[in-house]
Coordinates of N, CA and C in Angstrom, one line a residue:
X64 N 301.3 -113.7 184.0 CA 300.7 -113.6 185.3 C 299.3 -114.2 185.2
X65 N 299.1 -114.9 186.3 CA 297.7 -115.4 185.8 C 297.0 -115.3 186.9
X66 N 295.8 -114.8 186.5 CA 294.9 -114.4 187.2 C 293.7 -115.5 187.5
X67 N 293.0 -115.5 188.8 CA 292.0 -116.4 188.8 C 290.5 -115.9 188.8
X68 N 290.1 -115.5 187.4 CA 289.0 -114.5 187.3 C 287.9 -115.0 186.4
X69 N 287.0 -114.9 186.8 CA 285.4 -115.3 186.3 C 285.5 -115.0 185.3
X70 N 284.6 -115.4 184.1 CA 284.3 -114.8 182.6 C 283.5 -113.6 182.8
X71 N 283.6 -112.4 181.9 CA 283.4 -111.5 181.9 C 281.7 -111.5 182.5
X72 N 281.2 -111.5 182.0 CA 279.9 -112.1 181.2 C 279.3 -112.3 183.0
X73 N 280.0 -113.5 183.9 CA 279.6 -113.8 185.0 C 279.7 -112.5 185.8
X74 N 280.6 -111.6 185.7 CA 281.0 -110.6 186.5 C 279.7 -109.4 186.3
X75 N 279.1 -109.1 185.1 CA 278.6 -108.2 184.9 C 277.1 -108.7 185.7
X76 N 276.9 -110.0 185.2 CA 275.8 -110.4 185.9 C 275.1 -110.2 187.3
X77 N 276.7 -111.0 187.8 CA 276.5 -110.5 189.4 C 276.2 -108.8 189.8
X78 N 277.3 -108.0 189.5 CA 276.9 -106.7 189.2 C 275.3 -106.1 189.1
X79 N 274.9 -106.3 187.7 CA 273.4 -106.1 187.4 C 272.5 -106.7 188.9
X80 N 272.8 -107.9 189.0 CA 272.2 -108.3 190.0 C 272.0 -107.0 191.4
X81 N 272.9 -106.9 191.8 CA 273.3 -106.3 192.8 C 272.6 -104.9 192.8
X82 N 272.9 -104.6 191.4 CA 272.3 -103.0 191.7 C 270.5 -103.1 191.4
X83 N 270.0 -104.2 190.7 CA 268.5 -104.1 190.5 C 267.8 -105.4 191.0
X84 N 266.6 -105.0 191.8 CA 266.1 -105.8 192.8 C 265.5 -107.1 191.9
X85 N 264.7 -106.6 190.6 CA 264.5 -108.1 190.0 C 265.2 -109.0 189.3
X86 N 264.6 -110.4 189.4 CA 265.9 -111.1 189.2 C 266.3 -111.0 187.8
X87 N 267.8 -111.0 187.2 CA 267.9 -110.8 185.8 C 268.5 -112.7 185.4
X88 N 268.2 -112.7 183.9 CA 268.4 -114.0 182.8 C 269.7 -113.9 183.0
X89 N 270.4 -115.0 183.0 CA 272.0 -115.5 182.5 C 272.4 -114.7 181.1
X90 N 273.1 -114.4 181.5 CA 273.6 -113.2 180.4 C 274.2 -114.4 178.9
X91 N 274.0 -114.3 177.7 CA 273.8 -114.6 176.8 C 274.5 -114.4 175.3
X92 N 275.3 -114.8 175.4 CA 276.1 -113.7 174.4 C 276.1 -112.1 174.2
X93 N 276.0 -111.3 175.3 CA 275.8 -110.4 175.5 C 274.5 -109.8 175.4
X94 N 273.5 -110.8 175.2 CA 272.0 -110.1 175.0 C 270.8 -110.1 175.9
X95 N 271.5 -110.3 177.1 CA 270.6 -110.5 178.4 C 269.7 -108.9 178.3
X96 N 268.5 -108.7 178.5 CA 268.1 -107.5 178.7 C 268.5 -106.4 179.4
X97 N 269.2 -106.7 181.1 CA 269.5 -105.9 181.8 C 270.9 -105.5 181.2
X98 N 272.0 -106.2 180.8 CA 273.2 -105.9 180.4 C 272.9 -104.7 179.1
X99 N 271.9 -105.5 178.1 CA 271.7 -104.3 176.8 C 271.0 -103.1 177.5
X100 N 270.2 -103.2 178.5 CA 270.1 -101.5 179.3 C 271.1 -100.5 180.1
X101 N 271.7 -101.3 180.2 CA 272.7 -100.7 181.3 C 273.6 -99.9 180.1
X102 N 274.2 -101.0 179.2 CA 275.2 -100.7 178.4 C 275.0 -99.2 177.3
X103 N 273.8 -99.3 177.1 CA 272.9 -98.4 176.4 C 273.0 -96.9 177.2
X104 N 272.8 -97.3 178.2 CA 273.1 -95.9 178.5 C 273.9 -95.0 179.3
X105 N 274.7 -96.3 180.0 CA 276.5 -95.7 179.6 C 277.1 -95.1 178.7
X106 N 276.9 -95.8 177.4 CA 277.4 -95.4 176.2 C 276.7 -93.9 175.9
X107 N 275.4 -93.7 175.7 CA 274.7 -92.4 175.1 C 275.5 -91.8 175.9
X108 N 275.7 -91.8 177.7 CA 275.8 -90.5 178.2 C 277.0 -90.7 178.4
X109 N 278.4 -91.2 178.1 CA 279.4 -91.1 177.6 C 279.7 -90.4 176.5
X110 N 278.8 -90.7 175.5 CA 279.0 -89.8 174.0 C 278.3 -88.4 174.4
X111 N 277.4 -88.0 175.3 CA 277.2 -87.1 175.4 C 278.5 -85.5 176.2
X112 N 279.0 -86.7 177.3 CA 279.9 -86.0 177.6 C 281.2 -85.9 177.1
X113 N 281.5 -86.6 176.0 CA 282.3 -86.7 174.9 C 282.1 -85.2 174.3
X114 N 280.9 -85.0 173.7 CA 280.6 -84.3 172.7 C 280.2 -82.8 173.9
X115 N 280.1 -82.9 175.4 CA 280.0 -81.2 175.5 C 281.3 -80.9 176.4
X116 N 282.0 -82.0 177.2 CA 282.6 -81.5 177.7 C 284.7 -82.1 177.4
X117 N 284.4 -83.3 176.4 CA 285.6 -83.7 176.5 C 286.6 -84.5 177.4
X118 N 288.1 -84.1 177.3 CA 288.9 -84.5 178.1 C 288.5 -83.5 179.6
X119 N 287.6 -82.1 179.1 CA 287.1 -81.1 180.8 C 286.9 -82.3 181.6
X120 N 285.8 -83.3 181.2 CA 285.3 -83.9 182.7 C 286.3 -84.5 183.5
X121 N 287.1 -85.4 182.9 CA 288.3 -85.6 183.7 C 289.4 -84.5 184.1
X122 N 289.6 -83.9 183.5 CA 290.2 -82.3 184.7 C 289.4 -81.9 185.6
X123 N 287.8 -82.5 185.8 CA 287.3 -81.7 186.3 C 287.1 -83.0 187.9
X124 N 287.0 -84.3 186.9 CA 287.5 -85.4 187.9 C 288.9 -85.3 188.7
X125 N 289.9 -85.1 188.6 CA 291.1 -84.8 188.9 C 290.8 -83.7 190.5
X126 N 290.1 -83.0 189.7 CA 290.1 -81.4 190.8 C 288.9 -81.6 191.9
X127 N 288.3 -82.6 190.9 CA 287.3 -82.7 192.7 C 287.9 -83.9 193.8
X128 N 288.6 -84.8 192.8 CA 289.3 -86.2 193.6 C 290.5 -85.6 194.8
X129 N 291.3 -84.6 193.6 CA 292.2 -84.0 194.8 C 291.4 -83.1 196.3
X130 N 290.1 -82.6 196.1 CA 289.7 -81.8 196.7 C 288.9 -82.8 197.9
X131 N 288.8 -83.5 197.8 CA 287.6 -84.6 198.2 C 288.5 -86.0 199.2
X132 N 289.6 -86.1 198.4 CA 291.0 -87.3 199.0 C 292.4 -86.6 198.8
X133 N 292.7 -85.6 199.8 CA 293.9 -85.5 199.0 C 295.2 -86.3 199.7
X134 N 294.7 -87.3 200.4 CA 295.7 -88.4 200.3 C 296.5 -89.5 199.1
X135 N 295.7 -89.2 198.7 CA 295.8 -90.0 196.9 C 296.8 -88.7 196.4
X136 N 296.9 -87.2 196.6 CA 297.9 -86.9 195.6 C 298.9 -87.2 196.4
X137 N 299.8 -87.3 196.8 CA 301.3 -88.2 196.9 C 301.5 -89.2 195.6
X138 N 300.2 -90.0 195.2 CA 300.4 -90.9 194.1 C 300.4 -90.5 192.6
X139 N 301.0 -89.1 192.7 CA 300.8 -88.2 191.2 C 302.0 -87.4 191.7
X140 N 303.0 -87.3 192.3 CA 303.8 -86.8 192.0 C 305.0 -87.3 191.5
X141 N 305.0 -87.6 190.8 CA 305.9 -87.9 189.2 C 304.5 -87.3 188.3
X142 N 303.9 -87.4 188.4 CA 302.5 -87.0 187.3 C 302.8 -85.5 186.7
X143 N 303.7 -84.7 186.4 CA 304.1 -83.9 186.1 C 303.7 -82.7 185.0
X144 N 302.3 -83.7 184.1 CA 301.4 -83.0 183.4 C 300.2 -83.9 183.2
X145 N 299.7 -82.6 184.5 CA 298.4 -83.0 184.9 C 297.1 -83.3 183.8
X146 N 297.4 -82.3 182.6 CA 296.5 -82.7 181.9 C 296.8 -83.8 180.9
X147 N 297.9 -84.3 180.4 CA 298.0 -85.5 179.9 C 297.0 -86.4 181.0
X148 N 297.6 -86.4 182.2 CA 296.5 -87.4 182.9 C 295.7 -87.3 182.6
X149 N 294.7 -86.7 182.6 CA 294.0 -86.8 182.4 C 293.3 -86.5 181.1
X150 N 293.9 -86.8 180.2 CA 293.6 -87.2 178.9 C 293.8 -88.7 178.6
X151 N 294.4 -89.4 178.9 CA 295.0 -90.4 179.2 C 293.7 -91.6 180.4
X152 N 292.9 -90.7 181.6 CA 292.1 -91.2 181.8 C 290.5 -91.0 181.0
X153 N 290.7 -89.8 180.1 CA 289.5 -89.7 179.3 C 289.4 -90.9 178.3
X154 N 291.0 -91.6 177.8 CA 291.1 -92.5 176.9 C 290.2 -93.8 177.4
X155 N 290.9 -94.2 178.3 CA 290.6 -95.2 178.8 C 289.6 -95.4 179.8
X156 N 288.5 -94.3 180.1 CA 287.3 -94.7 180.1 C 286.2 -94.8 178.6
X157 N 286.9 -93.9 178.1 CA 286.5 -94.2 176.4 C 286.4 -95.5 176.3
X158 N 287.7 -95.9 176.0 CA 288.1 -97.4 175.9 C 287.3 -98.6 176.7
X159 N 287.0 -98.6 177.8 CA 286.0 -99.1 178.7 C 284.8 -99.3 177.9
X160 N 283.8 -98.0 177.9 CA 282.8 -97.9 177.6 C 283.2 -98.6 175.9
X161 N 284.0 -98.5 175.5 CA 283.4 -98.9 173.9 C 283.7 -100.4 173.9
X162 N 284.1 -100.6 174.7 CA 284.4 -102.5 174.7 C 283.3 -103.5 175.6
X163 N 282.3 -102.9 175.9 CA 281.0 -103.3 176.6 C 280.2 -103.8 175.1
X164 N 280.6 -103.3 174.4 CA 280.4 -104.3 172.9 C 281.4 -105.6 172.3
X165 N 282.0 -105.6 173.0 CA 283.2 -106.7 173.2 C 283.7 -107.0 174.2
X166 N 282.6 -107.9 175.9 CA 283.2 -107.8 177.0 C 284.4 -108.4 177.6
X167 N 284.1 -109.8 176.6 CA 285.2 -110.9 176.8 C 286.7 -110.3 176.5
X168 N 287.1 -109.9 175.4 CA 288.4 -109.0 175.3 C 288.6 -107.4 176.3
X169 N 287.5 -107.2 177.0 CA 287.8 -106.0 178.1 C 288.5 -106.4 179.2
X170 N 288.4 -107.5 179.5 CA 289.2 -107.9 180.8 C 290.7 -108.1 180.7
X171 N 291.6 -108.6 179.9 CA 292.9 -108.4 179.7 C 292.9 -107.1 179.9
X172 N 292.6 -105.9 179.1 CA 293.1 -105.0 179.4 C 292.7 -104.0 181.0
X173 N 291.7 -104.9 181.3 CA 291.5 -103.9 182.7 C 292.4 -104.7 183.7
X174 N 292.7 -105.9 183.6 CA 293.8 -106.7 184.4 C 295.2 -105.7 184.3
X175 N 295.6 -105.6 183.1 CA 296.6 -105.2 182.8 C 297.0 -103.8 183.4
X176 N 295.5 -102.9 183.2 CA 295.7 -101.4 183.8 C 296.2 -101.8 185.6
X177 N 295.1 -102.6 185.8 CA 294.5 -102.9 187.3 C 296.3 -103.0 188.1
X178 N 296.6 -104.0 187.1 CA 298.2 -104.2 187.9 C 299.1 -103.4 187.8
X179 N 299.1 -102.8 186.8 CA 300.1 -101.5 186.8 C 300.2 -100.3 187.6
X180 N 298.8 -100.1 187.6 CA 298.5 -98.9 188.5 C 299.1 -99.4 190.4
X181 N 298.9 -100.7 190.2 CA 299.2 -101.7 191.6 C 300.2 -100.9 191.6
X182 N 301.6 -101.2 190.8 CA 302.6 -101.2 191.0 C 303.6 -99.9 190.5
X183 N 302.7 -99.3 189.5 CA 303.3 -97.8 189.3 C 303.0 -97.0 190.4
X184 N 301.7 -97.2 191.1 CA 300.7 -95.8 191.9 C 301.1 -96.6 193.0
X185 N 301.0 -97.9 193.6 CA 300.8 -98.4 194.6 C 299.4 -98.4 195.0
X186 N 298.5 -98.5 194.0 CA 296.3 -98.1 194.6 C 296.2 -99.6 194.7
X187 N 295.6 -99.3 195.8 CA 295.3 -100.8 196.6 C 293.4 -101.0 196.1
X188 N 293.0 -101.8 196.5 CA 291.7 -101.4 196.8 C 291.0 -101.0 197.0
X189 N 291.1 -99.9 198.3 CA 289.9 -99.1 198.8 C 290.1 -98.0 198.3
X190 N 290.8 -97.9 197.1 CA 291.3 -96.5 196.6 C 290.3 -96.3 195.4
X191 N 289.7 -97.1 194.8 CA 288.3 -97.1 193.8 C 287.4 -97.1 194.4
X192 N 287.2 -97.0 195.7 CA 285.9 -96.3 196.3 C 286.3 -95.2 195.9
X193 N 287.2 -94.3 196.2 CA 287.3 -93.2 196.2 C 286.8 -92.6 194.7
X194 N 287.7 -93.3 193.9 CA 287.9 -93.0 191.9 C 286.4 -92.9 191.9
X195 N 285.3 -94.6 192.4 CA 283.5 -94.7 191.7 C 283.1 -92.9 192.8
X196 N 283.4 -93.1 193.3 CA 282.7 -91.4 194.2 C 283.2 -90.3 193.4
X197 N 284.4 -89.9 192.9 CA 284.4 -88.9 192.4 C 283.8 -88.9 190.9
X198 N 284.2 -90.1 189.8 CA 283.3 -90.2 188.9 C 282.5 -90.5 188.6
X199 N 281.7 -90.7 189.4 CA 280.3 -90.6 189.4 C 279.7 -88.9 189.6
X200 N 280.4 -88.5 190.7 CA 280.1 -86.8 190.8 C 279.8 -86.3 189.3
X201 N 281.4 -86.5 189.3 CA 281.7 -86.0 187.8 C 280.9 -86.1 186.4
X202 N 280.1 -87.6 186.6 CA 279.2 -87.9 185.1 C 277.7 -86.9 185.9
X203 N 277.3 -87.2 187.3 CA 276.6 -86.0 187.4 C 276.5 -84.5 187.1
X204 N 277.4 -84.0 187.4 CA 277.7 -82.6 187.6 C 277.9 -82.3 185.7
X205 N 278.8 -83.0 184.6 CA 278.8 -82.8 183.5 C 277.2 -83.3 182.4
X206 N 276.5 -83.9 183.4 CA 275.2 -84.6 182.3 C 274.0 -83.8 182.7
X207 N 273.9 -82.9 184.3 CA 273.3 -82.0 184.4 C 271.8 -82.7 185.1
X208 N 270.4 -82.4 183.9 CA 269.4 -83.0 184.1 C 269.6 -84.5 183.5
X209 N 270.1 -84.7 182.7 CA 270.2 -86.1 182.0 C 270.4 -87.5 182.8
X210 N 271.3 -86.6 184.1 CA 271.6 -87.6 185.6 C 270.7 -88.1 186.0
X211 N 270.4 -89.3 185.6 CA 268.7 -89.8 186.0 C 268.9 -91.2 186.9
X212 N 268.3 -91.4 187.9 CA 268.4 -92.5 188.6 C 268.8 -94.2 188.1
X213 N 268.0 -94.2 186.7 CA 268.8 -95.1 185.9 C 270.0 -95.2 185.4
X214 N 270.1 -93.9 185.2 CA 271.8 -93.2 184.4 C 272.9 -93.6 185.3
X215 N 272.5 -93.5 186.7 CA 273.0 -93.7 188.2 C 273.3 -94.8 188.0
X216 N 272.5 -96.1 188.3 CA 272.4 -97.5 188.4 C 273.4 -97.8 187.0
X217 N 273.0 -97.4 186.1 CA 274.1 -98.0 184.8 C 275.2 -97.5 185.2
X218 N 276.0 -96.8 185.7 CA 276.7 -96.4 185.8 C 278.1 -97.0 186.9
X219 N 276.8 -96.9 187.8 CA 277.4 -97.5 189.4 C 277.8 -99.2 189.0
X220 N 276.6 -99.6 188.0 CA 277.2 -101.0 187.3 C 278.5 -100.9 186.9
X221 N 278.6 -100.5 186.2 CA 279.6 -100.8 184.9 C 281.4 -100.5 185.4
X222 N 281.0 -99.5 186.3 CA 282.1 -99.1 187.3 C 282.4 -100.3 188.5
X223 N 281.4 -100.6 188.6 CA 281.7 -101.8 190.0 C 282.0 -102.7 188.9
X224 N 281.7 -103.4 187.9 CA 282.3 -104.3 187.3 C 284.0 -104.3 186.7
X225 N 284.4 -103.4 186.3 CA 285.4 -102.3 186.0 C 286.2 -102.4 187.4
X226 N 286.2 -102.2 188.1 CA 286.8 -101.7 189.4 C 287.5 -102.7 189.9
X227 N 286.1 -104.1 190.1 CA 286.4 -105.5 190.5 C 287.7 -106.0 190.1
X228 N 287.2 -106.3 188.8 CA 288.4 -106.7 188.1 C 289.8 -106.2 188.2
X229 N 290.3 -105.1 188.0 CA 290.9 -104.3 187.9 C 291.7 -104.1 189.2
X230 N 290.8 -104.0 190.6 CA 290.9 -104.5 192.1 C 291.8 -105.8 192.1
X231 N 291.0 -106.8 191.6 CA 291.7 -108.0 192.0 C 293.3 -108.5 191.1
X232 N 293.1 -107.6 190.2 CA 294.6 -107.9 189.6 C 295.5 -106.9 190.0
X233 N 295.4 -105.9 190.9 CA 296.1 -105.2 191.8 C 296.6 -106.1 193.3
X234 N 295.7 -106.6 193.3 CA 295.9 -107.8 194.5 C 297.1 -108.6 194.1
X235 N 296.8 -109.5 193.0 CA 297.5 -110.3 192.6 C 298.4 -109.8 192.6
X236 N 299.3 -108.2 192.2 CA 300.1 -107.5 191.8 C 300.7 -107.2 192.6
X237 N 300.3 -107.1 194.2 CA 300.9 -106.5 195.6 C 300.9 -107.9 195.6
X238 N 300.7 -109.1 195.6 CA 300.8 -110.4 196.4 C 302.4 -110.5 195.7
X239 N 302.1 -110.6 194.6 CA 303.4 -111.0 193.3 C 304.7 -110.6 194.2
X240 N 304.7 -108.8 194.5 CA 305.6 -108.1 194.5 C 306.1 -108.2 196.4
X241 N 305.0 -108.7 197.1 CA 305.5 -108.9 198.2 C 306.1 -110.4 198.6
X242 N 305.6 -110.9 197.6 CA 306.2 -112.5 198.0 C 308.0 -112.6 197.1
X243 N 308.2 -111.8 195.8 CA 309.6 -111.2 195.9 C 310.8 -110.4 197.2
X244 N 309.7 -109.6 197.4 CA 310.5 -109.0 198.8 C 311.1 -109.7 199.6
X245 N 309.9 -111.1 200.0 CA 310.0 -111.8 201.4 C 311.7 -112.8 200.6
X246 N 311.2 -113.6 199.5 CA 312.1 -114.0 199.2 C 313.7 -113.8 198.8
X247 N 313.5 -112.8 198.1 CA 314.8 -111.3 197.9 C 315.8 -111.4 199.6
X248 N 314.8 -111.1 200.7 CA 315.5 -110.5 201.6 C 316.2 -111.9 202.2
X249 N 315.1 -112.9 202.3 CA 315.7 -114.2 203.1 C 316.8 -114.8 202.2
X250 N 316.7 -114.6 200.7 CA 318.0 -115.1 200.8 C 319.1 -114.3 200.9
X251 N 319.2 -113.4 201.1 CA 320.1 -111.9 201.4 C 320.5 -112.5 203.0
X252 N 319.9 -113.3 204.1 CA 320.2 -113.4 205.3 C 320.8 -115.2 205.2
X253 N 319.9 -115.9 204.4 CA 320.6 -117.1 204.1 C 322.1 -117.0 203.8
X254 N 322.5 -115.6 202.7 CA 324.2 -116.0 202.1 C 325.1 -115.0 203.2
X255 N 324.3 -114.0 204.1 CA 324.8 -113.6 204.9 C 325.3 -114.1 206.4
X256 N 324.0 -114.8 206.9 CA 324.2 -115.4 208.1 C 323.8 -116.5 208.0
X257 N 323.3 -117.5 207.1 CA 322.9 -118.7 206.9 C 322.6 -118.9 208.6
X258 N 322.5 -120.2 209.2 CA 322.0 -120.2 210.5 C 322.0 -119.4 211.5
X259 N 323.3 -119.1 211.5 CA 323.3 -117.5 212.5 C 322.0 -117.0 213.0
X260 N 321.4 -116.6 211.3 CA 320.0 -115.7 211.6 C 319.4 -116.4 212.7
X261 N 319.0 -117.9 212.9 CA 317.9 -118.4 213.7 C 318.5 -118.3 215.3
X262 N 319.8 -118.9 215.2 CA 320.6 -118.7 216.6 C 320.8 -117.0 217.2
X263 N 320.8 -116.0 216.7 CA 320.1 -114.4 217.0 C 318.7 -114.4 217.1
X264 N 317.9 -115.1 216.5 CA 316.8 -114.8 216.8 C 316.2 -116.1 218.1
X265 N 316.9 -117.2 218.5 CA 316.3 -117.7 219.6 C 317.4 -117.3 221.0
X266 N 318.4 -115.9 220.7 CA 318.3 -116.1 222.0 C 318.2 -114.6 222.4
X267 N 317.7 -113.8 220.8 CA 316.7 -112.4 221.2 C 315.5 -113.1 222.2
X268 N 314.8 -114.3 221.4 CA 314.1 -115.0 221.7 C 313.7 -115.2 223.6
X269 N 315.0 -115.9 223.7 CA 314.9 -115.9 225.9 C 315.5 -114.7 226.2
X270 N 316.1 -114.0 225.9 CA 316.2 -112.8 226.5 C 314.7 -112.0 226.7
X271 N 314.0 -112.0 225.4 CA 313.0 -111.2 225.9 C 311.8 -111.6 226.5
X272 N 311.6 -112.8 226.7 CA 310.5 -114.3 226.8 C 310.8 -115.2 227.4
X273 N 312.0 -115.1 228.5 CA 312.4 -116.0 229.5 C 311.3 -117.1 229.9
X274 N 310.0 -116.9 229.7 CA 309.3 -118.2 230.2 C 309.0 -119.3 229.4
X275 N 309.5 -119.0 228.3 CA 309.3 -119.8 227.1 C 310.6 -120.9 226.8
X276 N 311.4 -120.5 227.7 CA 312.9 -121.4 227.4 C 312.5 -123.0 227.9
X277 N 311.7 -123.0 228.8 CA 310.8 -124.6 229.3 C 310.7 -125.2 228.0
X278 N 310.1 -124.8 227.0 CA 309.5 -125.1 226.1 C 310.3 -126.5 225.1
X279 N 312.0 -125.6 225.1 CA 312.8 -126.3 224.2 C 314.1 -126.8 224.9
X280 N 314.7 -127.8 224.5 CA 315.7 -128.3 224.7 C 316.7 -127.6 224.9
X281 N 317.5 -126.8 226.3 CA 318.3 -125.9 226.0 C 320.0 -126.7 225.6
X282 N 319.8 -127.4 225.7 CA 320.9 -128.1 225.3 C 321.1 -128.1 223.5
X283 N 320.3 -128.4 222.9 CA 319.9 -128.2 221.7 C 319.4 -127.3 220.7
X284 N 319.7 -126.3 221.0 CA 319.5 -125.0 220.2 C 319.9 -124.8 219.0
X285 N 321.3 -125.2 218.8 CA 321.7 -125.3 217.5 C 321.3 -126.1 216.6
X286 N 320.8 -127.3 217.1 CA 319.7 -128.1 216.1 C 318.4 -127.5 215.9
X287 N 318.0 -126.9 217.1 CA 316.3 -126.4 216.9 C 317.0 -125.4 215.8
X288 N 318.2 -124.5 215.9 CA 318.0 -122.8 215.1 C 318.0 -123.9 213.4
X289 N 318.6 -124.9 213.5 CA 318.9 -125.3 212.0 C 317.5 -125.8 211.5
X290 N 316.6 -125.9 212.2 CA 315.3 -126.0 211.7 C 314.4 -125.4 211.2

């Protein structure tokens, strides 16, 4: 599958940009200042909620997401043990955060998650608004006082960068799976009704749109439907 996606590196950039008003340096082998701030303290207050609350904060993400959107639970019923899920999302925000020390190899696998979820869950895009709202609560509500307006900003970064990515290879994923459909079904009408189909549909066509018959040769229909 191939994706048409910025280098990592450009994505965080933009990002940082976005959330902090001065202008930040081209990110640099990973040593741009704003990227080494941000990352710094994602990580501490990840290991902190590592070390008081665990796989809790994601149960606890879970119980406010359901309470907050519960249009999204329909996409968890196969989800059958709830707390594996969310052990499983404790992993892989783990996983996230510890590969911000290796950003260039984080993106295959957020692609990878990104499309899966496309196509196991059906989560489209506007459904990580929802995810950055609830975990964000969640790194609030578990870090307490430690939630500091910067802690915010790092945060809301690293998740918009995360999201993007991950967003657009769900795209690619719904594009993939609908341009099979389209083609699946037409030729399903091709081996069925080969022209037929067009000759049903131009004279659903004047039946329902009688003013449009001017338009074409009524003599020639059978050549227009073969078109």
């Amino acid at each position: 599958r191939e994706l048409q996606t910025a280098s990592i590196k450009e994505l965080l950039l933009k990002q940082a940009v976005h959330v902090a008003p001065a202008p930040v340096k081209p990110v640099t082998n990973g040593q741009d200042p704003m990227f080494q701030k941000n990352k710094a303290l994602v990580q501490s207050t990840w290991k902190a909620v590592k070390d008081t609350l665990n796989v809790e904060a994601t149960k606890l993400f879970y119980k406010h997401l359901f309470e907050k959107h519960p249009e999204v639970i329909p996409m968890f019923k196969n989800s059958h043990n709830m707390d594996g899920q969310a052990q499983s999302l404790f992993n892989t925000v783990t996983t996230a955060v510890d590969f911000l020390d290796n950003v260039d190899a984080l993106v295959p696998i957020l692609q990878d998650l990104g499309a899966r979820h496309a196509n196991s869950y059906h989560v489209e895009r506007g459904h990580y608004d929802a995810v950055g709202e609830c975990l964000l609560w969640t790194l609030k509500t578990g870090l307490a006082d430690a939630w500091t307006d910067e802690v915010a900003q790092a945060w809301g970064w690293v998740y918009g960068v995360i999201s993007n990515i991950m967003a657009d290879a769900g795209d690619q994923a719904h594009l993939e799976r609908r341009k099979r459909i389209v083609q699946n079904t037409w030729k399903a009408v091709e081996e069925s009704l080969s022209v037929g189909a067009t000759q049903v549909f131009f004279k659903h066509l004047f039946k329902r749109h009688p003013t449009l018959i001017p338009l074409f040769e009524v003599g020639n229909i059978e050549s227009q439907a073969e078109m």
